[in-house]
Structures are given as structure tokens and as C-alpha cells.
Short mmCIF file of C-alpha atoms in Angstrom, two decimals:
data_model
loop_
_atom_site.label_atom_id
_atom_site.label_comp_id
_atom_site.label_asym_id
_atom_site.label_seq_id
_atom_site.Cartn_x
_atom_site.Cartn_y
_atom_site.Cartn_z
CA VAL A 1 -6.27 -23.57 18.29
CA TYR A 2 -4.65 -24.10 14.83
CA GLU A 3 -7.96 -25.00 13.23
CA THR A 4 -9.50 -21.82 14.61
CA ASN A 5 -6.63 -19.44 13.26
CA SER A 6 -7.21 -21.41 9.84
CA ILE A 7 -10.80 -20.60 9.77
CA ILE A 8 -10.08 -16.81 10.80
CA SER A 9 -7.50 -16.51 8.31
CA SER A 10 -9.67 -17.79 5.52
CA ILE A 11 -12.57 -15.99 6.23
CA CYS A 12 -10.72 -12.49 6.74
CA LEU A 13 -7.73 -12.70 4.89
CA ARG A 14 -8.11 -15.36 2.20
CA THR A 15 -11.61 -14.72 0.69
CA ARG A 16 -12.26 -13.68 -2.72
CA PHE A 17 -14.78 -11.15 -1.05
CA PRO A 18 -12.73 -9.65 1.93
CA LEU A 19 -15.51 -7.88 3.76
CA LEU A 20 -14.87 -8.77 6.82
CA LEU A 21 -11.18 -7.83 6.34
CA ILE A 22 -12.35 -4.20 5.13
CA ILE A 23 -14.40 -3.63 8.51
CA VAL A 24 -11.45 -4.51 10.20
CA CYS A 25 -9.19 -2.41 8.51
CA THR A 26 -12.13 0.42 9.10
CA LEU A 27 -12.27 -0.11 13.20
CA ILE A 28 -8.40 -0.15 13.42
CA ASN A 29 -7.96 3.19 11.24
CA LEU A 30 -10.91 5.25 12.65
CA PRO A 31 -8.65 6.46 15.91
CA THR A 32 -5.86 7.81 13.72
CA HIS A 33 -7.90 8.42 10.42
CA ASP A 34 -5.65 5.87 8.61
CA GLU A 35 -2.39 7.52 9.55
CA LEU A 36 -0.31 4.30 9.71
CA ILE A 37 2.56 6.10 11.34
CA LEU A 38 0.48 6.67 14.46
CA ASN A 39 -1.54 3.44 14.32
CA PRO A 40 1.26 0.33 14.37
CA LEU A 41 -1.55 -2.23 14.86
CA ALA A 42 -2.93 -0.88 11.11
CA THR A 43 0.39 -1.38 9.99
CA GLY A 44 0.80 -5.00 10.90
CA LEU A 45 -2.85 -5.75 9.47
CA TYR A 46 -1.52 -4.88 6.02
CA PHE A 47 1.78 -6.71 6.33
CA THR A 48 -0.58 -9.71 7.61
CA VAL A 49 -2.64 -9.30 4.64
CA GLY A 50 0.44 -9.33 2.15
CA TYR A 51 1.75 -12.55 3.94
CA SER A 52 -1.54 -14.17 3.68
CA LEU A 53 -1.72 -13.57 0.01
CA TYR A 54 1.72 -14.71 -0.86
CA LYS A 55 0.43 -18.23 0.88
CA ASN A 56 -2.49 -18.19 -1.42
CA PRO A 57 -1.75 -19.25 -4.86
CA LEU A 58 -5.78 -19.87 -5.40
CA LEU A 59 -6.51 -16.02 -4.70
CA PHE A 60 -3.50 -15.07 -6.97
CA SER A 61 -4.85 -16.98 -9.77
CA PHE A 62 -8.29 -15.27 -9.18
CA LEU A 63 -7.13 -11.88 -8.72
CA LYS A 64 -5.22 -12.29 -12.17
CA VAL A 65 -8.60 -13.05 -13.95
CA HIS A 66 -10.78 -10.50 -12.10
CA TRP A 67 -8.56 -7.73 -11.31
CA LYS A 68 -10.85 -5.41 -13.46
CA TYR A 69 -14.00 -5.92 -11.16
CA TYR A 70 -11.94 -5.05 -7.90
CA PHE A 71 -10.22 -1.95 -9.93
CA ALA A 72 -13.89 -0.79 -10.78
CA VAL A 73 -15.30 -1.40 -7.46
CA GLY A 74 -12.28 0.68 -5.90
CA ILE A 75 -12.99 3.60 -8.32
CA VAL A 76 -16.23 3.88 -7.35
CA GLY A 77 -15.78 3.76 -4.26
CA PHE A 78 -13.40 6.50 -4.22
CA VAL A 79 -15.23 8.98 -6.26
CA PHE A 80 -18.21 8.51 -3.18
CA TYR A 81 -15.88 9.00 -0.90
CA LEU A 82 -14.27 12.09 -2.23
CA LEU A 83 -17.87 13.32 -2.26
CA LEU A 84 -18.52 12.38 1.47
CA GLU A 85 -15.30 13.78 2.23
CA THR A 86 -15.90 17.15 0.53
CA LYS A 87 -19.38 17.70 2.29
CA ASP A 88 -18.58 16.55 5.46
CA SER A 89 -14.92 15.70 6.79
CA THR A 90 -15.69 15.51 10.67
CA ASP A 91 -12.90 13.18 12.42
CA ILE A 92 -14.10 10.70 14.97
CA SER A 93 -12.70 12.60 17.82
CA ASN A 94 -14.93 15.74 17.13
CA ALA A 95 -18.19 13.67 16.38
CA LYS A 96 -21.14 14.16 18.73
CA THR A 97 -24.22 13.48 16.97
CA ASN A 98 -25.16 10.00 15.74
CA ARG A 99 -25.26 11.27 12.21
CA GLU A 100 -21.64 12.30 12.53
CA TYR A 101 -20.31 8.83 14.03
CA LEU A 102 -22.25 7.29 10.97
CA THR A 103 -20.45 9.81 8.52
CA VAL A 104 -17.00 8.88 10.21
CA PHE A 105 -17.65 5.23 9.88
CA THR A 106 -18.85 5.46 6.48
CA THR A 107 -16.23 7.12 5.18
CA GLY A 108 -13.83 5.24 6.71
CA PHE A 109 -15.20 2.18 5.36
CA ILE A 110 -14.99 3.38 2.02
CA ARG A 111 -11.23 4.31 2.32
CA SER A 112 -10.68 0.86 3.54
CA LEU A 113 -12.65 -0.71 0.61
CA CYS A 114 -10.82 1.24 -1.78
CA ALA A 115 -7.38 0.78 -0.20
CA VAL A 116 -8.21 -3.23 -0.15
CA LEU A 117 -9.49 -3.52 -3.82
CA LEU A 118 -7.35 -1.47 -5.21
CA SER A 119 -4.47 -3.20 -4.00
CA TYR A 120 -5.82 -6.56 -5.10
CA ALA A 121 -6.72 -4.86 -8.26
CA CYS A 122 -2.86 -4.01 -8.49
CA ILE A 123 -2.04 -7.37 -7.18
CA GLY A 124 -4.20 -8.97 -10.16
CA VAL A 125 -2.40 -6.62 -12.84
CA ALA A 126 1.18 -7.37 -11.93
CA GLU A 127 0.44 -11.05 -12.12
CA LYS A 128 -1.18 -10.83 -15.40
CA TYR A 129 1.25 -8.46 -17.21
CA TYR A 130 4.44 -8.30 -15.36
CA ALA A 131 4.77 -11.75 -14.08
CA SER A 132 7.39 -13.12 -16.93
CA TYR A 133 11.35 -12.06 -15.87
CA ASN A 134 12.21 -8.85 -16.90
CA THR A 135 15.59 -7.73 -15.55
CA LYS A 136 14.57 -3.75 -15.31
CA LEU A 137 11.38 -4.56 -13.23
CA ARG A 138 13.62 -7.50 -11.22
CA TYR A 139 15.99 -4.76 -10.11
CA ILE A 140 13.20 -2.24 -9.07
CA SER A 141 11.14 -4.97 -7.51
CA ASP A 142 14.30 -5.64 -5.22
CA ALA A 143 14.58 -2.10 -4.91
CA THR A 144 10.66 -1.58 -3.55
CA TYR A 145 11.07 -2.84 0.29
CA TRP A 146 14.09 -0.48 0.63
CA MET A 147 12.21 2.46 -0.98
CA TYR A 148 9.12 1.80 0.58
CA LEU A 149 10.94 2.37 4.09
CA MET A 150 12.65 5.21 3.20
CA HIS A 151 10.36 7.27 1.27
CA LEU A 152 8.36 8.66 4.21
CA PRO A 153 10.92 10.91 5.42
CA VAL A 154 12.32 11.50 1.99
CA VAL A 155 9.13 12.96 0.55
CA THR A 156 8.53 14.76 3.80
CA LEU A 157 11.78 16.42 3.65
CA ILE A 158 11.46 17.49 -0.09
CA THR A 159 7.89 18.64 0.40
CA PHE A 160 8.90 21.12 3.36
CA LEU A 161 11.95 22.19 1.49
CA MET A 162 9.47 23.41 -1.03
CA PHE A 163 7.09 24.65 1.23
CA ASN A 164 7.38 28.32 0.68
CA ILE A 165 8.16 28.10 -3.22
CA GLN A 166 5.07 29.59 -5.34
CA ILE A 167 4.46 27.02 -7.59
CA PRO A 168 1.25 24.80 -8.38
CA VAL A 169 0.57 22.09 -6.24
CA GLY A 170 0.60 19.64 -8.99
CA ILE A 171 4.02 20.64 -10.05
CA LYS A 172 5.19 20.33 -6.14
CA PHE A 173 3.63 17.06 -6.15
CA THR A 174 5.43 15.58 -9.42
CA ILE A 175 8.82 17.02 -8.24
CA ALA A 176 7.86 15.24 -4.99
CA ILE A 177 7.43 12.08 -6.41
CA GLY A 178 10.30 11.94 -9.02
CA ALA A 179 12.96 13.17 -6.15
CA THR A 180 11.76 10.66 -3.89
CA PHE A 181 11.92 7.62 -6.79
CA ILE A 182 15.52 8.70 -7.60
CA VAL A 183 16.64 9.49 -3.75
CA CYS A 184 15.78 5.93 -2.78
CA LEU A 185 16.71 4.25 -5.72
CA GLY A 186 19.92 5.47 -5.68
CA THR A 187 20.54 5.04 -2.19
CA TYR A 188 19.40 1.53 -2.82
CA ARG A 189 22.29 0.93 -5.39
CA TYR A 190 24.88 2.25 -3.33
CA LEU A 191 23.88 1.52 0.28
CA VAL A 192 21.81 -1.48 0.21
CA ARG A 193 22.15 -3.71 -2.92
CA THR A 194 25.69 -4.99 -2.30
CA THR A 195 25.67 -4.82 1.50
CA PRO A 196 24.65 -7.02 4.11
CA LEU A 197 21.09 -5.01 4.29
CA SER A 198 20.37 -6.63 1.36
CA ASN A 199 20.32 -10.05 2.71
CA LEU A 200 18.03 -8.69 5.74
CA LEU A 201 15.17 -7.24 3.44
CA ASN A 202 15.32 -9.60 0.15
CA GLY A 203 17.45 -12.62 1.48
CA LYS A 204 20.02 -12.08 -1.23
CA ARG A 205 22.96 -9.74 -1.44
CA TYR A 206 24.12 -8.95 -4.91
CA PRO A 207 27.79 -8.71 -5.83
CA ALA A 208 29.20 -5.52 -6.68
CA LYS A 209 30.53 -4.73 -10.12
CA ARG A 210 34.00 -4.10 -10.68
CA THR A 211 35.09 -2.16 -13.57
CA GLY A 212 38.69 -2.12 -14.70
CA LEU A 213 40.83 0.68 -15.07
#
């Protein structure tokens, strides 16, 4: 059983060319159109991929050298996805003909391709350019898991509050991203970093800094 699991992990999660992983992501995500909140199985798969990468230093080294190729293919795939999505955005629940099913699968496959390859590219960039210790980056790195957990309700609330404000979408997007970052980072500083939650999320609790009066 262990050898079988190891072989599956090597083929699907630890390969430099994760075609099988992309296909699995496509099939799992099709029912919910990549909405991870509605699809805990897909969310669990991405966590599994991350854990597998953490246990695979050889793949880390490969991504560090060849990240630009993953990035290039991911960007090309994203352009194709935009073209297909603009032309035909049929959902799988509404597909009736073989052509519509093929279109749904193709767009889903390209979405998964972009998600996996661009993620690999970002990991490679981080390993290549940000591997050395930096106090500020270390702080943000410690905060990222909390920000990941908290960002969705925060960004939803902020965009809801701006729903009736008549300003360009690009400005709304910028405000939502900036405000979400500030709120998540601020709550990490005061609600997580020096509390037992930090032990749970980061495995370490930082002492509170005291200033004299």
C-alpha cells in the first residue's frame, strides 16, 4: 500500500510535468466551476499539492531554475482561456451537446493548467529571489496563512459596501485589495502574532513587544 501511494504521489504530485495533476484538478473542479468554497475536495487537493512540494526539495530546485517556462506556458494558457471564455461560457450544468461538453472541459482544463503552472512559477521565483532571510518578508510570510483564511469574508464585505458606488471597476478592485491587505495584516498583528493562534497557524508564538512609558 505504501509503495502504491508513493508511486501515485510521484506521478501526480511530484513530477516536473504535472499533467495528471492538471487533469485531476479539472475533473474535480468542473461541478463547481472552480469555486473552492463549494468544493472542499478541490481545496484539499491544493493543500495536498503544497504539502507534497514541501517534501520534494528536488522539484523545488528545478522550479528555481526553470520557473520562467512554467510562467510562459501559464500566461499563454491564460490568454487562450480568456478567448474561449469570451466566446462560450457554458457551464457544465447547462451543457447539452458534445461540443458544449468539450468546450466546458477544455476551458476547465486550461484554468487548471494556468493555476498549477503559474503557482509553480511563483514558487520558483520565490525560491530564486527571496530565499535569503529578510525581516519584513519573514513577517509577511508569518502572516500569510492568517491572511489566506481571513481574506475572503473581508474582501466580500468590502466589495459589498462598494456595490452602489459609481466608480470604475479597476478603482474598486484596487481599494478592495489594499483594504483587505491592511485589515488582514492588522488583525494578524493584534489578534494572532502574540496569541496562542500563532502556535496553531505558524508553530510559533512571538512575544509581545513592550514599550516603556
